[in-house]
XYZ file of C-alpha atoms in Angstrom:
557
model
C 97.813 110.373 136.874
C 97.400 109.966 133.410
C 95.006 106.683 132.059
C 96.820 104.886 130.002
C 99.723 102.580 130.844
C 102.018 103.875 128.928
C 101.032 107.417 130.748
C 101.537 105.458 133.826
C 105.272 104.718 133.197
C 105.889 107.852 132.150
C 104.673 109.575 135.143
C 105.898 106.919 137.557
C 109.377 106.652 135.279
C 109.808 110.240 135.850
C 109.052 110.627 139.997
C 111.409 107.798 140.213
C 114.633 108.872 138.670
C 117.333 111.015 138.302
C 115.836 112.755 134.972
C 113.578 114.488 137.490
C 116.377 117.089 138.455
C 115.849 118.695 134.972
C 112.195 119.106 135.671
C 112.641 120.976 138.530
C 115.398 123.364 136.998
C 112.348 124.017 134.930
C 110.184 125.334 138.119
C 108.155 121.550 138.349
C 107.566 120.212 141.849
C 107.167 116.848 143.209
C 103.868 116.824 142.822
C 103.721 117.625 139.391
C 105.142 114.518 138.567
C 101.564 112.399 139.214
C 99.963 114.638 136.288
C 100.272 114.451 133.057
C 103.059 115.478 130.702
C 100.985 117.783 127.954
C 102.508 118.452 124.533
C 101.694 121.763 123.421
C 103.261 121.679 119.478
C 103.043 125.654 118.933
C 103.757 126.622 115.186
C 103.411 130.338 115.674
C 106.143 132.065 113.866
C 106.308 135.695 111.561
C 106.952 133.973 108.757
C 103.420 134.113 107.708
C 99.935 136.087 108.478
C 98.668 132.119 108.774
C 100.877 131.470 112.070
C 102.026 134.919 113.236
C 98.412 135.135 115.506
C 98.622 131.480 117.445
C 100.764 132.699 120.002
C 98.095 133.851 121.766
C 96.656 130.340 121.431
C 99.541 128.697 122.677
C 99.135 130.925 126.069
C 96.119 130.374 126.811
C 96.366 126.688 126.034
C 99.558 126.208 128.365
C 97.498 128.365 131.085
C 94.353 126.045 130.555
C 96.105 123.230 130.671
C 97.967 123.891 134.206
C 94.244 125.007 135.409
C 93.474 121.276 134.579
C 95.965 120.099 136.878
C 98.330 118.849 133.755
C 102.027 120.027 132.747
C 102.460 122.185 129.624
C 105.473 121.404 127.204
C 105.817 123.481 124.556
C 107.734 122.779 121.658
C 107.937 124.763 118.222
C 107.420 123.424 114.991
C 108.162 124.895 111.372
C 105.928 126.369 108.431
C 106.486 127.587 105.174
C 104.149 129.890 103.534
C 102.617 128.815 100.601
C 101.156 132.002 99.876
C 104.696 133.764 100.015
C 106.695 131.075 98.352
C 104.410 130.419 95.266
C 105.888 130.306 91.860
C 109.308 130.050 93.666
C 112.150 127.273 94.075
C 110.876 127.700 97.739
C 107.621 126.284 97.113
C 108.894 123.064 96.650
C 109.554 122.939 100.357
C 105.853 122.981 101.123
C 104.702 119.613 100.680
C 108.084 118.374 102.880
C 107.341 120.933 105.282
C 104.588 118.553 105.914
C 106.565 115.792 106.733
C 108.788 117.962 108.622
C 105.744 119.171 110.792
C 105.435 115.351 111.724
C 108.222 114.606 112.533
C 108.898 117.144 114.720
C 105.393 116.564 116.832
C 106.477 112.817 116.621
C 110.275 113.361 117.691
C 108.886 115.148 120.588
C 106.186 112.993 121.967
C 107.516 109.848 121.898
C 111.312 111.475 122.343
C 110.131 113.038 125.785
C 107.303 110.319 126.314
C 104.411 112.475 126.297
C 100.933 111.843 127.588
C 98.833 113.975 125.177
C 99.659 116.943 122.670
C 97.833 119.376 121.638
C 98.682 120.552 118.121
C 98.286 124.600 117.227
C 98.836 125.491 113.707
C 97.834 128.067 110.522
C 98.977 127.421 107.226
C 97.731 124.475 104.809
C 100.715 121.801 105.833
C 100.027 122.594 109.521
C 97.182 121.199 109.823
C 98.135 117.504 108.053
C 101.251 117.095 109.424
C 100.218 117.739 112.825
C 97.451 115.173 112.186
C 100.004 112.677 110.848
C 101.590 113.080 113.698
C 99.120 112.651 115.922
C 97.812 109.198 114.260
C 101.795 107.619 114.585
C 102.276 108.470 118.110
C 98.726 107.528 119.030
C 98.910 109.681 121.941
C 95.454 111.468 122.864
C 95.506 114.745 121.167
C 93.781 117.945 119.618
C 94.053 120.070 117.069
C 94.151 123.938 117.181
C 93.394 126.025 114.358
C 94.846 129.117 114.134
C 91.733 130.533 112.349
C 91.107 132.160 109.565
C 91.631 135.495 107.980
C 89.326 138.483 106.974
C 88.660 139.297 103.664
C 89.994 141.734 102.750
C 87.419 144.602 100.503
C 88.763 146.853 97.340
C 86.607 149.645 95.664
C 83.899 147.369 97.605
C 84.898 143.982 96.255
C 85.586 141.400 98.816
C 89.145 139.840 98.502
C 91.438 136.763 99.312
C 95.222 136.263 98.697
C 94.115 134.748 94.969
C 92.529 138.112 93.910
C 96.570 138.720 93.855
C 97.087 136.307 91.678
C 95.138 136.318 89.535
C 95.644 140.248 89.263
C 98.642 139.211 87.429
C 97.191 137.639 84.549
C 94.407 141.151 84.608
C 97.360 143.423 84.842
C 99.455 141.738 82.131
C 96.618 141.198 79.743
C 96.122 145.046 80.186
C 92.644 144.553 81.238
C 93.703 146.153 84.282
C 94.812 149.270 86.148
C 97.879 149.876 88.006
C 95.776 151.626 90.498
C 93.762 148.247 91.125
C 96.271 146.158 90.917
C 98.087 147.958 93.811
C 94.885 148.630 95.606
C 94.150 144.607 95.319
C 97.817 143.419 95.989
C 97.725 145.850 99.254
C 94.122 145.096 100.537
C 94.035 141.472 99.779
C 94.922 140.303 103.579
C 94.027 142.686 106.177
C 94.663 140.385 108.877
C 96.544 137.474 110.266
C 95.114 134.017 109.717
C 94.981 131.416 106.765
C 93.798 131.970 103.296
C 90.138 133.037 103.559
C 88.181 130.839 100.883
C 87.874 127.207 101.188
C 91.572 126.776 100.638
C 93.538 123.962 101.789
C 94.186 125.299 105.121
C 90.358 125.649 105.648
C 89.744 122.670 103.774
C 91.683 120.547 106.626
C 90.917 123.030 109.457
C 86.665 121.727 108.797
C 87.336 118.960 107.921
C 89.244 117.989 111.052
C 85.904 119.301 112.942
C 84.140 115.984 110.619
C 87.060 113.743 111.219
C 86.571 114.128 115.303
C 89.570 115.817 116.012
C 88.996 119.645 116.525
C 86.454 121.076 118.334
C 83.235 122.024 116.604
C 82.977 125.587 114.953
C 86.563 126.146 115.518
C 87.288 125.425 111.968
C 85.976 128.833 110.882
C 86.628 131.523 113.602
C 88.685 134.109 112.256
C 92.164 134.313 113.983
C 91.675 137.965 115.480
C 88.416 137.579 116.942
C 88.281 136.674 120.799
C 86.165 133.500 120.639
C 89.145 131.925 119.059
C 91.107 131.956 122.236
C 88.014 130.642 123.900
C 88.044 127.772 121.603
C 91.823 126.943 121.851
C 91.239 127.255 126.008
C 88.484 125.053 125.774
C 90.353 122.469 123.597
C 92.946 122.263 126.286
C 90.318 121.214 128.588
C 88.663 118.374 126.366
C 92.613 117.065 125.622
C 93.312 116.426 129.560
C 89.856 114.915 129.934
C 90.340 112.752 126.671
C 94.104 111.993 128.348
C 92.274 110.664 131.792
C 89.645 108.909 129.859
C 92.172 107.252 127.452
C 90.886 108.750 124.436
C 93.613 108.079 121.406
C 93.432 109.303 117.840
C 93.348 105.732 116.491
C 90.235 105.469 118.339
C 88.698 108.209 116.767
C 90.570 107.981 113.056
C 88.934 105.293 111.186
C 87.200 104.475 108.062
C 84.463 105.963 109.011
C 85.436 109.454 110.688
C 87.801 109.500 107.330
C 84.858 109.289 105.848
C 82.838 111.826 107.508
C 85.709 114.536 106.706
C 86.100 113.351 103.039
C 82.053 114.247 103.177
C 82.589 117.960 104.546
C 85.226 118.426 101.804
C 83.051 117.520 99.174
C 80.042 119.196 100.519
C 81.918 122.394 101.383
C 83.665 122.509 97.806
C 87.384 121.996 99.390
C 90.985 121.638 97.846
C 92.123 119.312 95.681
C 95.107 118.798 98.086
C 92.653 117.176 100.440
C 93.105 113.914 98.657
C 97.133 113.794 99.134
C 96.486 114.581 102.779
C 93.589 112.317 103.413
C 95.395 109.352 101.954
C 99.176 110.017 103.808
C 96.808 110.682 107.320
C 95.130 107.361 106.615
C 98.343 106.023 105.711
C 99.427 107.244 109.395
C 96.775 105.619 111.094
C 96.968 102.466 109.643
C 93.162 103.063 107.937
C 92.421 101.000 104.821
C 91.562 103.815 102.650
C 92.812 104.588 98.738
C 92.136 106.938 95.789
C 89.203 105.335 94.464
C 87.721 105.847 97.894
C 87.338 109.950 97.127
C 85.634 109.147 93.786
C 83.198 106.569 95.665
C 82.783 109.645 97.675
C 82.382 112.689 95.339
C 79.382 110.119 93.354
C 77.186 110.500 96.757
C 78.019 113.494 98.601
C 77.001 116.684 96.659
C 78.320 120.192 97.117
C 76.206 122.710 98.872
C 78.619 125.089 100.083
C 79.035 128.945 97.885
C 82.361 129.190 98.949
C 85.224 130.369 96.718
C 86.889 129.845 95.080
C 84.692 128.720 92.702
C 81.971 130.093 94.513
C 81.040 133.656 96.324
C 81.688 133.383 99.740
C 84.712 133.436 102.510
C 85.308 131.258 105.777
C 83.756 133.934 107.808
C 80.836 133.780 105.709
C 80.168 130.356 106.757
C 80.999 130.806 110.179
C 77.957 133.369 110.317
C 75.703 130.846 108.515
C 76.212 128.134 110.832
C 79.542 126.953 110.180
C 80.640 122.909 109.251
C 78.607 121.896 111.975
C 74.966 123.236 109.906
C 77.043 121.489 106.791
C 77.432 118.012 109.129
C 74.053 118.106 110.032
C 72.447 118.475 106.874
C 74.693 115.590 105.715
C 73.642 113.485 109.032
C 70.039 113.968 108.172
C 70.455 112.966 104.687
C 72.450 109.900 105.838
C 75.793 110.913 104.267
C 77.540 111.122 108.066
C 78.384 108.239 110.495
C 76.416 109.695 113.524
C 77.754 107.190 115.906
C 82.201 108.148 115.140
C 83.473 109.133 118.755
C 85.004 112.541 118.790
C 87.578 113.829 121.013
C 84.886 115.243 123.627
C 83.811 111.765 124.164
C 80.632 112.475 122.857
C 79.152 110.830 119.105
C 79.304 113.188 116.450
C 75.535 112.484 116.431
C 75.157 113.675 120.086
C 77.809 116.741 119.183
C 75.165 117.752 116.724
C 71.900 117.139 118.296
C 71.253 121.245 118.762
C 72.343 121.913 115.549
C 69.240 123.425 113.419
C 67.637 120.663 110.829
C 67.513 123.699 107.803
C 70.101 126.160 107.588
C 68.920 129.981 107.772
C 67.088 131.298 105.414
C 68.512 134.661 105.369
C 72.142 133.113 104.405
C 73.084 131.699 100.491
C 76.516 130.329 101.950
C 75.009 127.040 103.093
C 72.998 125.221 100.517
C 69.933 122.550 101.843
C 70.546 118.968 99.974
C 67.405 119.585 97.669
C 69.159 122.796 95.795
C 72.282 121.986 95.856
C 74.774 124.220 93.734
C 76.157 120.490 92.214
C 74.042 117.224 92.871
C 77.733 115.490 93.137
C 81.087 116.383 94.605
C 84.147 118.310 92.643
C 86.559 116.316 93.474
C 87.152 113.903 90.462
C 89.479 110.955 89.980
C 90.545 110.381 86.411
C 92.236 107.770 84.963
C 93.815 107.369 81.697
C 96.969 106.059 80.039
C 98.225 109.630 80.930
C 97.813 108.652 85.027
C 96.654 105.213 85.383
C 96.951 105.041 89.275
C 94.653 108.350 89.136
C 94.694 112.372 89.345
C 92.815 114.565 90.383
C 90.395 117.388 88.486
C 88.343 120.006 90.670
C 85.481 120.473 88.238
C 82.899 122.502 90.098
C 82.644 126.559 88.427
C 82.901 124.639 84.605
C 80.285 124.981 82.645
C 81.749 121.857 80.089
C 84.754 120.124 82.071
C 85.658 118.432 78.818
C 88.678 119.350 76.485
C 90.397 118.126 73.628
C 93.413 119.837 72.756
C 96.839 120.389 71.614
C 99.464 119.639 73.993
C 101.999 122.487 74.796
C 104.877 120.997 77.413
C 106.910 122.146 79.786
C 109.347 120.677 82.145
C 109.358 123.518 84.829
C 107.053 126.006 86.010
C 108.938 129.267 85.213
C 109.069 128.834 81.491
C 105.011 127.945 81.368
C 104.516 130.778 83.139
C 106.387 133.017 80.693
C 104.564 131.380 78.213
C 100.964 131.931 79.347
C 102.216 136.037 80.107
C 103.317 136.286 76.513
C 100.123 135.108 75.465
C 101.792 132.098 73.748
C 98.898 129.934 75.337
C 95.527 130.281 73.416
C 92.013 128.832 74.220
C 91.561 124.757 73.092
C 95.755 124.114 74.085
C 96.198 121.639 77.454
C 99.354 123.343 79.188
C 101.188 119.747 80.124
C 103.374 120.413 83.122
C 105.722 117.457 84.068
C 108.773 116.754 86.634
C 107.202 118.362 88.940
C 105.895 115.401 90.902
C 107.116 114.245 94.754
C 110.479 112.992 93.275
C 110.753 115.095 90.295
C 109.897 118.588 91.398
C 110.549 117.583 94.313
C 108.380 118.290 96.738
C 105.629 118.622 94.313
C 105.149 122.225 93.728
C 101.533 124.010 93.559
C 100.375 125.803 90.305
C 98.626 128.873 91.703
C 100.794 131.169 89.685
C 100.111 129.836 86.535
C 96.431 128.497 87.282
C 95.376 132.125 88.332
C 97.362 134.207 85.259
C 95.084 131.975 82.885
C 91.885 132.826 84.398
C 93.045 136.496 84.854
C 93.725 136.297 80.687
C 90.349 134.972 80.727
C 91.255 131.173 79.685
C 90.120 129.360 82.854
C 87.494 127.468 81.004
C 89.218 127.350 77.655
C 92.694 126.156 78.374
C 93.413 122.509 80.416
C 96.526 122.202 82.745
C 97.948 118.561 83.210
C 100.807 118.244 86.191
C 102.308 115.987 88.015
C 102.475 119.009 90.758
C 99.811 120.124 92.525
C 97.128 122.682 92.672
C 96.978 125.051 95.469
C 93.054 125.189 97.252
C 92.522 128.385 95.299
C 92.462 126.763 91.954
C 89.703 126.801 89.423
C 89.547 126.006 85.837
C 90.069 123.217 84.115
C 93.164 121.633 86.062
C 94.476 117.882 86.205
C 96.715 117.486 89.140
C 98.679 114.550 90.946
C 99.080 112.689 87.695
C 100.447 109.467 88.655
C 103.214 107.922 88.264
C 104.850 110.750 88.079
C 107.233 112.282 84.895
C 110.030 111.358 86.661
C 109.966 107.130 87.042
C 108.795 106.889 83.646
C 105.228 107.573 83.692
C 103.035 108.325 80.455
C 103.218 112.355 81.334
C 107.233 112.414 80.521
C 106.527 111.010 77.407
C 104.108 113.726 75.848
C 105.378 115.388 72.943
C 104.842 119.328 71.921
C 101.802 118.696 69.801
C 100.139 115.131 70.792
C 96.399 115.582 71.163
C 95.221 115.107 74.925
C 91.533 114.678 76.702
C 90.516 115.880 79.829
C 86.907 114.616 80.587
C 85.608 114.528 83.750
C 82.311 113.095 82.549
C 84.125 109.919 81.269
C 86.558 110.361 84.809
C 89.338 109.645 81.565
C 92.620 111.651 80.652
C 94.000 110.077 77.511
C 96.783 110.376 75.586
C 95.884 110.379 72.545
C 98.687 108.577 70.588
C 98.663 104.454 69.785
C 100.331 102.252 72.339
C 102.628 101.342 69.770
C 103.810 104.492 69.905
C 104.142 105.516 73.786
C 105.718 101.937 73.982
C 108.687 103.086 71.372
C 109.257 106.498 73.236
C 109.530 104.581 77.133
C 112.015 102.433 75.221
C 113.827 105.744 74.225
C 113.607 107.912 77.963
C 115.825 108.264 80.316
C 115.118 109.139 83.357
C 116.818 112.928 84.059
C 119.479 113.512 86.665
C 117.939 114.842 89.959
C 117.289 118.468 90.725
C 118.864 118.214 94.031
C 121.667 115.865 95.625
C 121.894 116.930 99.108
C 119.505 118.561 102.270
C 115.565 117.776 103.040
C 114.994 118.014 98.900
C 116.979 115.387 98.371
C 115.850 113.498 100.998
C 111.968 113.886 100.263
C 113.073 112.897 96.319
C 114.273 109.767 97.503
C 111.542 108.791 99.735
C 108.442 110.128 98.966
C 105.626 107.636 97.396
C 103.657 108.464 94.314
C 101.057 111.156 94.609
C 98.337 108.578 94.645
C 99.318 106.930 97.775
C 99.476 110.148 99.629
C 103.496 111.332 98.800
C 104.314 109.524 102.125
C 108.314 109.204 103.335
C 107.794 105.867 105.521
């Protein structure tokens, strides 16, 4: 029988009533109903190379978890590919997706009154909704990452889904051929699995192994390889075990775990969406933790990770170097990890890490040691301004001057700054100012890979800034503002930029400024309106509605 009391009703609720004749339509027998009830949340689907390998995770996790004398209920849950739906109306569905995720894994726990879940998912919402999820219901649970994918290789060059993109920009600026552009756009994923660099899904996926919630090296197996189903049947084991021993997220989520993984993310050179997950899972778990907390962060923690894509290397690179836990226990030694956070093994992360080499290899350049680091601080900047006073976020590592003063050039959509940038309207010194595009106003808060990725393929990645109240997808470089807050939309400074006004970027000075009196931005709020909403009815209505600002994590409750 399951631990905890609540696990004790359950079971005993369930032996001793009438809802029992549904079990057994479902092959259960009586004595099935003293073990546990184990949620198995399985997001495999074919809507994306991220998710279209975890089946075979799910199997060998409900097989695992019968072998462990508990009973295996499988649910699905949904995914949208941010890959696929980039520079579309459907990527505004990612960031909701996210709250979708969770409330699907919550619906389902506490609907069927689960005693544990294990959570199985691929692409970059995945991996915080489930955790969201997982830190309401306060059930024990796991999470399984579907892995990563292979890089894919082109006349020798090593690829990821970005080289796509930013082919675009190449191919338009005709600094490319049609023959490599084809080559790149058919080559660039060879596998299934998430994006390969330190994108947001691998972002979350290592630093969930920090946070004390995945098993360690998991983060960075590549979905085909076998020792991912070893890890995912091993996972099942530690959730039972954490289920008899009483093991809950909240035990495990706190300040400190939170920040452990906000650590790895810095040190591994991770996605600016890490921030807007971060705070909406602390949010979830009821962990004091705000934006000023990453920037208190990124000033101690430096990077030390090659990874793209600002760097060289893939996932799979830093699997073969060692993987997060090398990365953890450089940090441990160095004092920048709690040693003594509880992980979901029961063990400390200290004692998870004890046979973990002091120095990484030295035939490896993926993993940095603290003493030649490739940036003595973290990337992950909070600015603040009279263009965002709650705070945004810059990723500023692969800059060689992350200041700019510049022209402004607005738009109130993505499309027609995208056309804009393609026609080579956009020159080096302009800031591209990119507005309504924020958790209410886009909604959903749209990512910018498309036109992020046809400026640096046109060569203006360090020459041109890019202020939104969107987001960034974990593949963006260059000099990019994102999560301005408050958002275009309820009347913050970024809806009232004008085609012209001179703006500042500096992530030296952690300021973004507007450069235009307060006399003046005071006039033109008196003047906005707010526009009508994009969308009256479904789930984008709904997220509009409810979603907080962008620097409390875009949470709906």
């Amino acid at each position: 029988m399951a631990g905890n009391d609540r696990s004790k009703h359950i079971t005993e609720g369930v032996s001793r009533s009438p809802n029992r004749a549904m079990y057994y339509a479902m092959g259960y027998e009586k004595k099935d109903f003293d073990n546990p009830m184990i949620g198995i949340a399985n997001g495999h689907s074919t809507i994306t190379p991220c998710n279209s390998g975890l089946q075979k995770l799910a199997d060998i996790a409900i097989a695992t978890t019968k072998a462990a004398g508990a009973n295996p209920q499988v649910f699905g849950t949904p995914t949208i590919s941010d890959g696929m739906s980039m520079g579309t109306e459907g990527m505004k569905y990612s960031l909701i997706s996210r709250e979708v995720i969770a409330d699907c894994i919550e619906t389902c726990v506490n609907g069927q009154w689960m005693d544990g879940c294990i959570v199985i998912g691929g692409c970059d919402k995945n991996m915080p909704g489930g955790m969201i999820a997982l830190a309401r219901t306060n059930v024990p649970g796991i999470y399984v990452y579907g892995g990563t994918i292979k890089p894919g290789n082109w006349k020798g060059q090593d690829l990821t889904i970005v080289s796509a993109f930013e082919a675009v920009g190449k191919f338009t600026a005709g600094i490319m051929k049609q023959e490599d552009f084809d080559g790149i756009e058919t080559h660039a994923c060879p596998s299934t699995g998430s994006c390969g660099g330190m994108y947001t899904a691998n972002t979350m996926s290592s630093s969930f192994e920090a946070l004390g919630m995945s098993l360690l090296y998991s983060s960075t197996m590549a979905n085909p390889d076998d020792e991912k189903v070893g890890s995912a049947a091993e996972s099942a084991r530690v959730l039972v075990a954490a289920v008899h021993r009483d093991l809950k997220p909240r035990d495990i989520i706190t300040r400190k775990s939170i920040e452990n993984a906000v650590a790895v993310i810095m040190a591994t050179g991770g996605s600016t969406n890490a921030v807007l997950h971060y705070l909406a899972i602390a949010h979830a778990a009821e962990v004091e933790w705000t934006i000023d907390d990453f920037e208190r962060m990124r000033k101690k923690v430096p990077v030390i990770c090659n990874l793209k894509p600002s760097g060289e290397y893939v996932a799979t690179d830093l699997h073969k170097a060692g993987g997060v836990p090398q990365v953890m226990k450089l940090l441990l030694n160095a004092g920048l990890l709690h040693g003594d956070c509880i992980t979901i093994t029961g063990k400390t992360l200290a004692e998870e890490l004890a046979h973990v080499p002091d120095v990484p290899r030295a035939d490896q350049d993926v993993i940095r040691p603290l003493d030649r680091a490739l940036y003595k601080e973290g990337h992950l900047a909070i600015l603040k301004g009279n263009l965002s006073p709650e705070g945004c976020v810059a990723k500023i590592t692969g800059l060689k001057n992350p200041v700019i003063t510049g022209p402004a050039r607005v738009f109130d959509d993505e499309p027609s700054a995208m056309a804009a940038i393609l026609a080579d309207e956009i020159k080096a010194g302009d800031v591209l100012v990119m507005r309504y595009l924020g958790p209410k106003g886009g909604p959903g808060m749209p990512e910018m890979l498309a036109p992020t990725s046809a400026l640096i393929g046109k060569g203006l990645g360090e020459s041109v800034g890019l202020v939104t109240d969107g987001r960034f997808s974990g593949g963006t470089w260059g000099m990019v503002v994102g999560h301005v807050s408050p958002e275009a939309i309820v009347g913050g400074t970024i809806g009232l930029v004008h085609e012209g006004d001179s703006v500042t970027i500096d992530a030296h000075q952690l300021l973004i400024q507007l450069n235009v009196p307060d006399e003046e931005i005071a006039r033109r709020r008196a003047a906005w309106t707010a526009p009508a909403p994009r969308y009256t009815r479904g789930v984008l209505a709904k997220f509009g509605k409810l979603a907080s600002t962008a620097s409390k994590g875009a949470v709906t409750d």
